[in-house]
Coordinates of C-alpha atoms in Angstrom, one line a residue:
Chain A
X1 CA 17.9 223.4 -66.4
X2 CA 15.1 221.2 -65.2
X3 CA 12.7 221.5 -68.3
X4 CA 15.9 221.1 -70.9
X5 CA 16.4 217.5 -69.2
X6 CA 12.8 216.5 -68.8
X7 CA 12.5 217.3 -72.4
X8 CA 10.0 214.1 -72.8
X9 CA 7.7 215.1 -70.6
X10 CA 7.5 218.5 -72.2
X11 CA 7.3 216.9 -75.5
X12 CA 4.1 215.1 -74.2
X13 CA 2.5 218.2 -73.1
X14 CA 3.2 219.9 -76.0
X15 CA 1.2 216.9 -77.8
X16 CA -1.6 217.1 -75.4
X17 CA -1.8 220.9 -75.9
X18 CA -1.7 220.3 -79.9
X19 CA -4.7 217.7 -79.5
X20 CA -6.8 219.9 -77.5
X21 CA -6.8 222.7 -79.7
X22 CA -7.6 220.3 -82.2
X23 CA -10.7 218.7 -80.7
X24 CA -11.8 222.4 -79.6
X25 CA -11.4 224.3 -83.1
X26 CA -11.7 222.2 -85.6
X27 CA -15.4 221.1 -87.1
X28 CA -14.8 218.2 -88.7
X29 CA -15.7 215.5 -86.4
X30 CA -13.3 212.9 -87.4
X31 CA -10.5 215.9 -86.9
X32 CA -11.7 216.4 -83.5
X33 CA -11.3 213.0 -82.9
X34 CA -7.8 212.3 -84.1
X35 CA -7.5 215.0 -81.8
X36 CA -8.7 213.2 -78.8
X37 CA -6.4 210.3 -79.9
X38 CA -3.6 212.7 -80.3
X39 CA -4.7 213.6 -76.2
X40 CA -4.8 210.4 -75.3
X41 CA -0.8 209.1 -77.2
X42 CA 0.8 212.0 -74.9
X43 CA -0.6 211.1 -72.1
X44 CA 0.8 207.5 -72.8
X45 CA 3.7 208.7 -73.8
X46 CA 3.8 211.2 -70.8
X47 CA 3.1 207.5 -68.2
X48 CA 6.1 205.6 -70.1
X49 CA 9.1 208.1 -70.0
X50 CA 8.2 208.4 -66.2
X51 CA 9.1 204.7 -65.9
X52 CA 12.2 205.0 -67.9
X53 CA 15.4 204.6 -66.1
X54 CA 19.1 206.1 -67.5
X55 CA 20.4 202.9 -69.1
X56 CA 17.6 201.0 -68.0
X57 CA 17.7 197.3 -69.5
X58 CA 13.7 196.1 -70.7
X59 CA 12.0 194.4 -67.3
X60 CA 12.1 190.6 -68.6
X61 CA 14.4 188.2 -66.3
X62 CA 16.4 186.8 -69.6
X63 CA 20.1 185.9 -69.4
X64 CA 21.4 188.1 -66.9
X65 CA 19.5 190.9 -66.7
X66 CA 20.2 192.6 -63.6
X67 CA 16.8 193.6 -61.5
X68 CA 18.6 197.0 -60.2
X69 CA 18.7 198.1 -64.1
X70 CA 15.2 197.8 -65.1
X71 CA 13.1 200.0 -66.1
X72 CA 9.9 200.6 -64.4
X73 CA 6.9 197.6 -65.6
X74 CA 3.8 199.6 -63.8
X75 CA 3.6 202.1 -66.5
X76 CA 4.1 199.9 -69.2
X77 CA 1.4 197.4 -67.8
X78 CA -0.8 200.5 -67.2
X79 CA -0.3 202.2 -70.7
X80 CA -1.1 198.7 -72.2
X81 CA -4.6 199.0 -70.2
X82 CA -5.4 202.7 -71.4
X83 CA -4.6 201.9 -75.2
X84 CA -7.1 198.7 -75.2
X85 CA -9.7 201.8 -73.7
X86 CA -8.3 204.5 -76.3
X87 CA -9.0 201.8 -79.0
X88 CA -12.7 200.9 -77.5
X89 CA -13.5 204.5 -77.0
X90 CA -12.2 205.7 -80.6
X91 CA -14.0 202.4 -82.3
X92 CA -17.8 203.4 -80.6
X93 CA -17.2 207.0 -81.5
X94 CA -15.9 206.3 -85.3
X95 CA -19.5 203.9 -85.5
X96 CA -21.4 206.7 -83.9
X97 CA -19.9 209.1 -86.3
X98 CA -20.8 206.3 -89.2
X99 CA -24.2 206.6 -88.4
X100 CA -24.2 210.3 -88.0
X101 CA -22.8 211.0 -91.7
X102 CA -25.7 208.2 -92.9
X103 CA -28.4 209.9 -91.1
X104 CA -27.2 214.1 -92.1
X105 CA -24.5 213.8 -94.5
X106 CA -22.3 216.0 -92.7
X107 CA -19.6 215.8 -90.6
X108 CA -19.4 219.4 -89.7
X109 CA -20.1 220.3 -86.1
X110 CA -21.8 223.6 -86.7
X111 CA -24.1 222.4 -89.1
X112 CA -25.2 219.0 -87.2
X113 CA -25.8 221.9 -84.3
X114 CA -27.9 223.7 -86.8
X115 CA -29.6 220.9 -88.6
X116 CA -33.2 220.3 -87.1
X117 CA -34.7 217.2 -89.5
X118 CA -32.2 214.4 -90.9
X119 CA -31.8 214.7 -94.6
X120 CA -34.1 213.6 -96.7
X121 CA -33.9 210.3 -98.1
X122 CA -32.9 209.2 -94.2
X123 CA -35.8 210.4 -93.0
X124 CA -38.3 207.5 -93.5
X125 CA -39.7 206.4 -90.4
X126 CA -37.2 207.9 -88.3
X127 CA -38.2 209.9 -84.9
X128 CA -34.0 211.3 -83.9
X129 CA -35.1 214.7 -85.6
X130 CA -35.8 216.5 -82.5
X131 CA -31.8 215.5 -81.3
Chain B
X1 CA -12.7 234.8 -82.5
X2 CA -13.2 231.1 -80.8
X3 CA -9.8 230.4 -82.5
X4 CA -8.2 233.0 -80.5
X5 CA -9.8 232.7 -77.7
X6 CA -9.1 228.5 -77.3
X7 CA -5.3 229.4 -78.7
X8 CA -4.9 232.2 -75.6
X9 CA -6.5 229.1 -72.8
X10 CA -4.5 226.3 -74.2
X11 CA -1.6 228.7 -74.0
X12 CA -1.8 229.3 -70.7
X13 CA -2.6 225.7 -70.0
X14 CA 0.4 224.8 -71.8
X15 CA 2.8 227.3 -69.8
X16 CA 1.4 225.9 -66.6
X17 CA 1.8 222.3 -67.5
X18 CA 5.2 223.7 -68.5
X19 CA 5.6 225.0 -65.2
X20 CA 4.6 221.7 -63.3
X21 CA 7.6 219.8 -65.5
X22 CA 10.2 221.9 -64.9
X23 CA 9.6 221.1 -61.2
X24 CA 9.2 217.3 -61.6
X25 CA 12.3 215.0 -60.7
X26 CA 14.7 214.9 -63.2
X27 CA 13.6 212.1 -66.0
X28 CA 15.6 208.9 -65.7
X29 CA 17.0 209.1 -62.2
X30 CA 17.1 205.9 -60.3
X31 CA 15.9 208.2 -57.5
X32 CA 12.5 209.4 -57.9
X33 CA 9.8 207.8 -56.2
X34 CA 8.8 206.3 -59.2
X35 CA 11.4 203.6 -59.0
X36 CA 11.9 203.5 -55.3
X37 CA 8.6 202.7 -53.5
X38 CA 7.0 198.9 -54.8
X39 CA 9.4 198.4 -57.6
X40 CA 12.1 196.9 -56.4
X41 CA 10.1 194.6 -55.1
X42 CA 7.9 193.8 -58.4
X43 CA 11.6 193.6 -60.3
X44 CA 13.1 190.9 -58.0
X45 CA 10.2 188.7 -56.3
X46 CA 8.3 189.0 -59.8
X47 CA 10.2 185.8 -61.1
X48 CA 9.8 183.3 -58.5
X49 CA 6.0 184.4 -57.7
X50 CA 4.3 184.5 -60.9
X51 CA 6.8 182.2 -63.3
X52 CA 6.9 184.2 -65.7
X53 CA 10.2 185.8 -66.8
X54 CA 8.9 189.0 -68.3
X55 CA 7.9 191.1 -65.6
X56 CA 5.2 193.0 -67.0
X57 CA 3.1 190.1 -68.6
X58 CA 3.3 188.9 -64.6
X59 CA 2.2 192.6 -63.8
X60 CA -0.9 192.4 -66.3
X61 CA -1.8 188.9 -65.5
X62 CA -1.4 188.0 -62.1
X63 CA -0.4 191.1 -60.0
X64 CA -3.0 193.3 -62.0
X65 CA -5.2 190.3 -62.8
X66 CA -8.8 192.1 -61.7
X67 CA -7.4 195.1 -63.4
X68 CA -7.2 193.0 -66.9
X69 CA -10.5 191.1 -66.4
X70 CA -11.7 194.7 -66.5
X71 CA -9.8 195.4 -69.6
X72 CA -10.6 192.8 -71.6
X73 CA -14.5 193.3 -70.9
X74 CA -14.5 197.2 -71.8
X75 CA -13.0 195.9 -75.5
X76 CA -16.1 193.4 -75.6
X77 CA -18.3 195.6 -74.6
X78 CA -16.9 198.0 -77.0
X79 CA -17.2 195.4 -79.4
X80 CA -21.3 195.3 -78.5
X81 CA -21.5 198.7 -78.8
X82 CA -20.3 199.1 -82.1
X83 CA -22.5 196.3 -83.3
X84 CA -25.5 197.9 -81.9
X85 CA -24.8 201.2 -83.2
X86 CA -24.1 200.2 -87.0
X87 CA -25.7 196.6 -86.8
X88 CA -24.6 193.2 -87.6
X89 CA -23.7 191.7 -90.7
X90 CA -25.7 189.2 -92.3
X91 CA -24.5 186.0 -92.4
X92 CA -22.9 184.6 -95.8
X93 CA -20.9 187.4 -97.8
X94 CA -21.3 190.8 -97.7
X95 CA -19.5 194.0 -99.8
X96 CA -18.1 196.9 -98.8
X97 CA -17.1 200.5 -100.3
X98 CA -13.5 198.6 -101.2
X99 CA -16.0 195.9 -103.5
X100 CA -17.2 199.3 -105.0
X101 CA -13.5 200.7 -106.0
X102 CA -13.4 201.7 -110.3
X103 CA -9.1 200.9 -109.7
X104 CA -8.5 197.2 -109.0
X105 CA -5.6 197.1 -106.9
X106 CA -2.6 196.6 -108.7
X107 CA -0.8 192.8 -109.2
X108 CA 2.2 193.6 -107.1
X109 CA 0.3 195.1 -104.4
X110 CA -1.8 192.1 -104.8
X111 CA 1.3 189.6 -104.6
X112 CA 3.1 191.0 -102.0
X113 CA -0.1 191.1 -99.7
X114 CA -0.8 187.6 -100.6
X115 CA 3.1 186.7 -99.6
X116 CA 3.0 188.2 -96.4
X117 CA -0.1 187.8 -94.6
X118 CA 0.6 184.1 -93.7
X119 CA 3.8 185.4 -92.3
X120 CA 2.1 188.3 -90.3
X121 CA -0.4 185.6 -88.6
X122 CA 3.0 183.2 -87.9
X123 CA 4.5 186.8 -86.2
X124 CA 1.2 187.4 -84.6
X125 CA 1.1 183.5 -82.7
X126 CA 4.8 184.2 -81.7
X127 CA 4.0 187.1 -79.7
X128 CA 1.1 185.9 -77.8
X129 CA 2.5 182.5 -77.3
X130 CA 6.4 184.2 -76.0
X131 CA 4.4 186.7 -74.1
X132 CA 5.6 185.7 -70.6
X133 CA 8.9 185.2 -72.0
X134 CA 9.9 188.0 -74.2
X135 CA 8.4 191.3 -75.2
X136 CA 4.7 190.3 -76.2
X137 CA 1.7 189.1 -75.2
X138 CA -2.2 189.0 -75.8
X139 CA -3.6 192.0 -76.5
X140 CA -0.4 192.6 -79.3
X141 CA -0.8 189.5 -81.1
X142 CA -4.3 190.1 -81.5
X143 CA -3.5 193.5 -82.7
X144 CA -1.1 191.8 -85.5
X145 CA -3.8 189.7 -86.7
X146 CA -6.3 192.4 -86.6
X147 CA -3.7 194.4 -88.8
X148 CA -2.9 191.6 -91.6
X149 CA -7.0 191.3 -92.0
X150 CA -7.4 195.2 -92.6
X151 CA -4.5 195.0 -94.9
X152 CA -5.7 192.0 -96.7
X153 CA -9.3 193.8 -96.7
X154 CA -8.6 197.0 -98.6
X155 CA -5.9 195.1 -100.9
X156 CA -8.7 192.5 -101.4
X157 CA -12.0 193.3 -100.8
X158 CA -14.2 193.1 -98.1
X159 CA -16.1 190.3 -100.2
X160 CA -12.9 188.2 -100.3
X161 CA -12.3 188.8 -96.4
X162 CA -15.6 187.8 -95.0
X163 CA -14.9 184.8 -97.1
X164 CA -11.7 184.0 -94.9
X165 CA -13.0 184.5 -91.6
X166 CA -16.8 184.3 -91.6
X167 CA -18.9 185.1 -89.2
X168 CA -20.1 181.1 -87.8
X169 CA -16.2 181.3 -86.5
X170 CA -15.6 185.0 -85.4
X171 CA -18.7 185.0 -83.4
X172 CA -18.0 182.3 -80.8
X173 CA -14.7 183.8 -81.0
X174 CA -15.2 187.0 -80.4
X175 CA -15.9 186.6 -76.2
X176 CA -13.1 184.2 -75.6
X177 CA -11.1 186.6 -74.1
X178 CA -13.4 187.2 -71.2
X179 CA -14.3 183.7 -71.3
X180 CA -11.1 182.2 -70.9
X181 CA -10.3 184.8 -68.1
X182 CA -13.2 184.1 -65.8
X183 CA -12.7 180.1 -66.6
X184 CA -9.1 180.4 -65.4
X185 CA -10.1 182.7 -62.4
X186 CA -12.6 180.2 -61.3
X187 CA -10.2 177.1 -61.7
X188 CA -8.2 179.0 -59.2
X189 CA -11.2 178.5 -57.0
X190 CA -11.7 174.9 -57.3
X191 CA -7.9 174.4 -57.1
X192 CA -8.4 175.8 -53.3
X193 CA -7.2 180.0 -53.9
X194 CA -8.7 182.5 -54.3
X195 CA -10.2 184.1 -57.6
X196 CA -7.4 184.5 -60.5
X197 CA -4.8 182.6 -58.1
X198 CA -2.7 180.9 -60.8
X199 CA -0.3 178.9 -58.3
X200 CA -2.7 176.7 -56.8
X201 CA -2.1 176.2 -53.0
X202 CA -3.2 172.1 -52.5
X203 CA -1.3 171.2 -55.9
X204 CA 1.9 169.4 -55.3
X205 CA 4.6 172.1 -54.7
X206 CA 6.6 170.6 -58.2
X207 CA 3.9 171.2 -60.2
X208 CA 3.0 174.8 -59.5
X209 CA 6.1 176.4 -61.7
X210 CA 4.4 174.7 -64.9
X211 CA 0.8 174.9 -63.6
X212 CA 1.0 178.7 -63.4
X213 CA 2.8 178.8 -66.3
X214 CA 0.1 177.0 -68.9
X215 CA -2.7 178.9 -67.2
X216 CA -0.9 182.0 -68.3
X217 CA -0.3 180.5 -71.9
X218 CA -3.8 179.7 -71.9
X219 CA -4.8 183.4 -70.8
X220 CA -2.6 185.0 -73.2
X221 CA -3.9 182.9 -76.0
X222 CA -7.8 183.4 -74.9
X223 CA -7.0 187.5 -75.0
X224 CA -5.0 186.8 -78.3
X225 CA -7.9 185.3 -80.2
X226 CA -10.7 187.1 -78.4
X227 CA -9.0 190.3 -79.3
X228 CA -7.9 189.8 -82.9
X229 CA -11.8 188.9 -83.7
X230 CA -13.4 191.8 -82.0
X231 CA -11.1 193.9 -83.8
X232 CA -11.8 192.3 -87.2
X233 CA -15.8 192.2 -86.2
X234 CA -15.3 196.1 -85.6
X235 CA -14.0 196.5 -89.0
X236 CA -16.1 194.6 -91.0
X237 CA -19.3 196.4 -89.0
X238 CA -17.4 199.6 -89.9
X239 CA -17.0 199.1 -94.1
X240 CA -19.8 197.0 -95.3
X241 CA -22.6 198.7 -97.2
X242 CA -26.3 197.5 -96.9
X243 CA -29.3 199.6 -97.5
X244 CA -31.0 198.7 -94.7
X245 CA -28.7 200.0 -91.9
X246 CA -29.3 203.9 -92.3
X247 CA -33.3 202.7 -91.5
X248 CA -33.1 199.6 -88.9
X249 CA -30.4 201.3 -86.9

């Protein structure tokens, strides 16, 4: 059976199912975003096993590495482009949730959505209240 | 209710992408049109046209060049981002919550951290400088080094850290990646190519094997550097503590 043998690829949706109903249910914002990050790892891991060949040697021209054996490089050099992104995106969002915990002192969703004024002792001479 | 609600879509999401795999090409087949249509091609002209015997560094650097002048400017501008979200620090030495921490860390932890963070950095300069000749490259040595500061930084102390790498070097540092990129791109113009042409078409035909090969080296170490300090920058904006960020920001 077709699924049974493409067990990788069904592995990596799995994941990307798993991280999607994290980032939807959880509140906690730094759940939601391991979440995104868990999205993001199957979708890697989804590009590199369609690159992978049965018995497939590693793409470097050492020794004597036959070309007709290797695996695939495009995925490889693509996957290595979307982790520097992944890494860029989940480094602004972890500053912007920095601030976020600074400014309310929650990280829950449904009370950031509720909260009108920053908290208190943040609020000096700061205009984000109507956010 | 939203709990059941999201479980019931991403379980029919799930079927269907379920559905879409079990009528993919079977995984690992020589062939699918994954592994018919350019790569052959890539796999035995890769060699002789970029000089570099791992095929994927030639992929990144010199087939996909644009692609990872693009790449290496999102993590800058990542890297500006951050900063102007939470801030830089001053200059001189600065704390962070790990300063703060009642329970020193303990003497072995301590030893061991101190033992093997010269050998991490000696790992790290292997990668980037093998790249083009063995699994490696860049962007992973620069993720080493990024990973031997944050362990030396929660072992040690962000005071102690900032100590090690202060900010008059990571600064200049931090856009060498880009820098050396574009630099190397342009010598490709004044060599007589085009934009990111490594082999240069006027230099003597014996020279272009190690030409193309020391611009790569040069590229790779450029991303290496450029990458390990925006990572470090990133951390050290995440876990210092100041008073005046929550107002300035």
């Amino acid at each position: 059976m077709r699924l049974l043998h493409n067990y990788h690829y069904a592995a990596a949706m799995a994941l990307f199912c798993i991280g999607l109903y994290t980032v939807i249910v959880r509140r906690n914002i730094i759940k939601k975003l391991i979440g995104l990050n868990i999205m993001e790892t199957s979708v890697f891991f989804f590009y590199i096993s369609l690159g992978y060949l049965d018995g497939g040697v590693a793409p470097i021209h050492a020794g004597s590495a036959d070309p007709a054996r290797m695996v695939n490089p495009i995925p490889q050099a693509l996957i290595l482009t979307g982790i520097v992104v992944a890494l860029s995106v989940t480094a602004l969002a972890l500053s912007m949730v920095i601030l976020l915990y600074r400014q309310y002192g929650t990280l829950d969703v449904d009370r950031l959505m509720r909260e009108e004024e920053p908290a208190a002792e943040g609020a000096a001479g700061e205009g984000e209240g109507g956010a | 209710m939203k709990r059941v609600l999201s479980l019931f879509f991403i379980a029919a999401l799930g079927v269907l992408l379920l559905y879409v795999v079990a009528s993919m090409p079977p995984m690992g087949d020589p062939q699918t049109p994954t592994a018919t249509h350019v790569i052959p091609r890539y796999l035995e002209r890769a060699e002789e046209e970029t000089h570099t015997e791992n095929v994927i560094t030639g992929v990144i650097l010199n087939y996909r060049g644009y692609d990872t002048m693009g790449e290496v400017t999102v993590i800058f501008c990542a890297l500006a981002a951050v900063l102007a979200v939470l801030g830089r620090e001053r200059r001189g030495r600065i704390r962070g919550f790990v300063d703060r921490s009642p329970v020193p860390s303990s003497t072995i932890v301590r030893t061991m951290v101190r033992f093997m963070v010269p050998f991490i950095i000696l790992f790290s300069v292997y990668t980037i400088l093998h790249g083009e000749i063995s699994p490696g490259g860049g962007f992973q040595g620069g993720a080493i080094i990024g990973g031997s500061m944050i362990i030396f930084t929660t072992v040690f102390g962000l005071y102690e850290s900032s100590r090690r790498i202060p900010q008059k070097v990571r600064a200049p540092l931090e856009g060498s990646a880009v820098i050396v990129f574009f630099l190397v791109g342009a010598l490709g113009l004044v060599g007589g190519g085009n934009f990111l042409t490594y082999a240069w078409p006027h230099a003597a035909r014996g020279l272009q094997p190690a030409l193309v090969t020391w611009l790569t080296v040069l590229v790779e170490v450029g991303i290496g550097l450029g990458g390990a300090m925006v990572l470090i920058s990133i951390l050290f904006a995440m876990i210092r503590e100041e008073e005046e960020i929550a107002l300035t920001a």
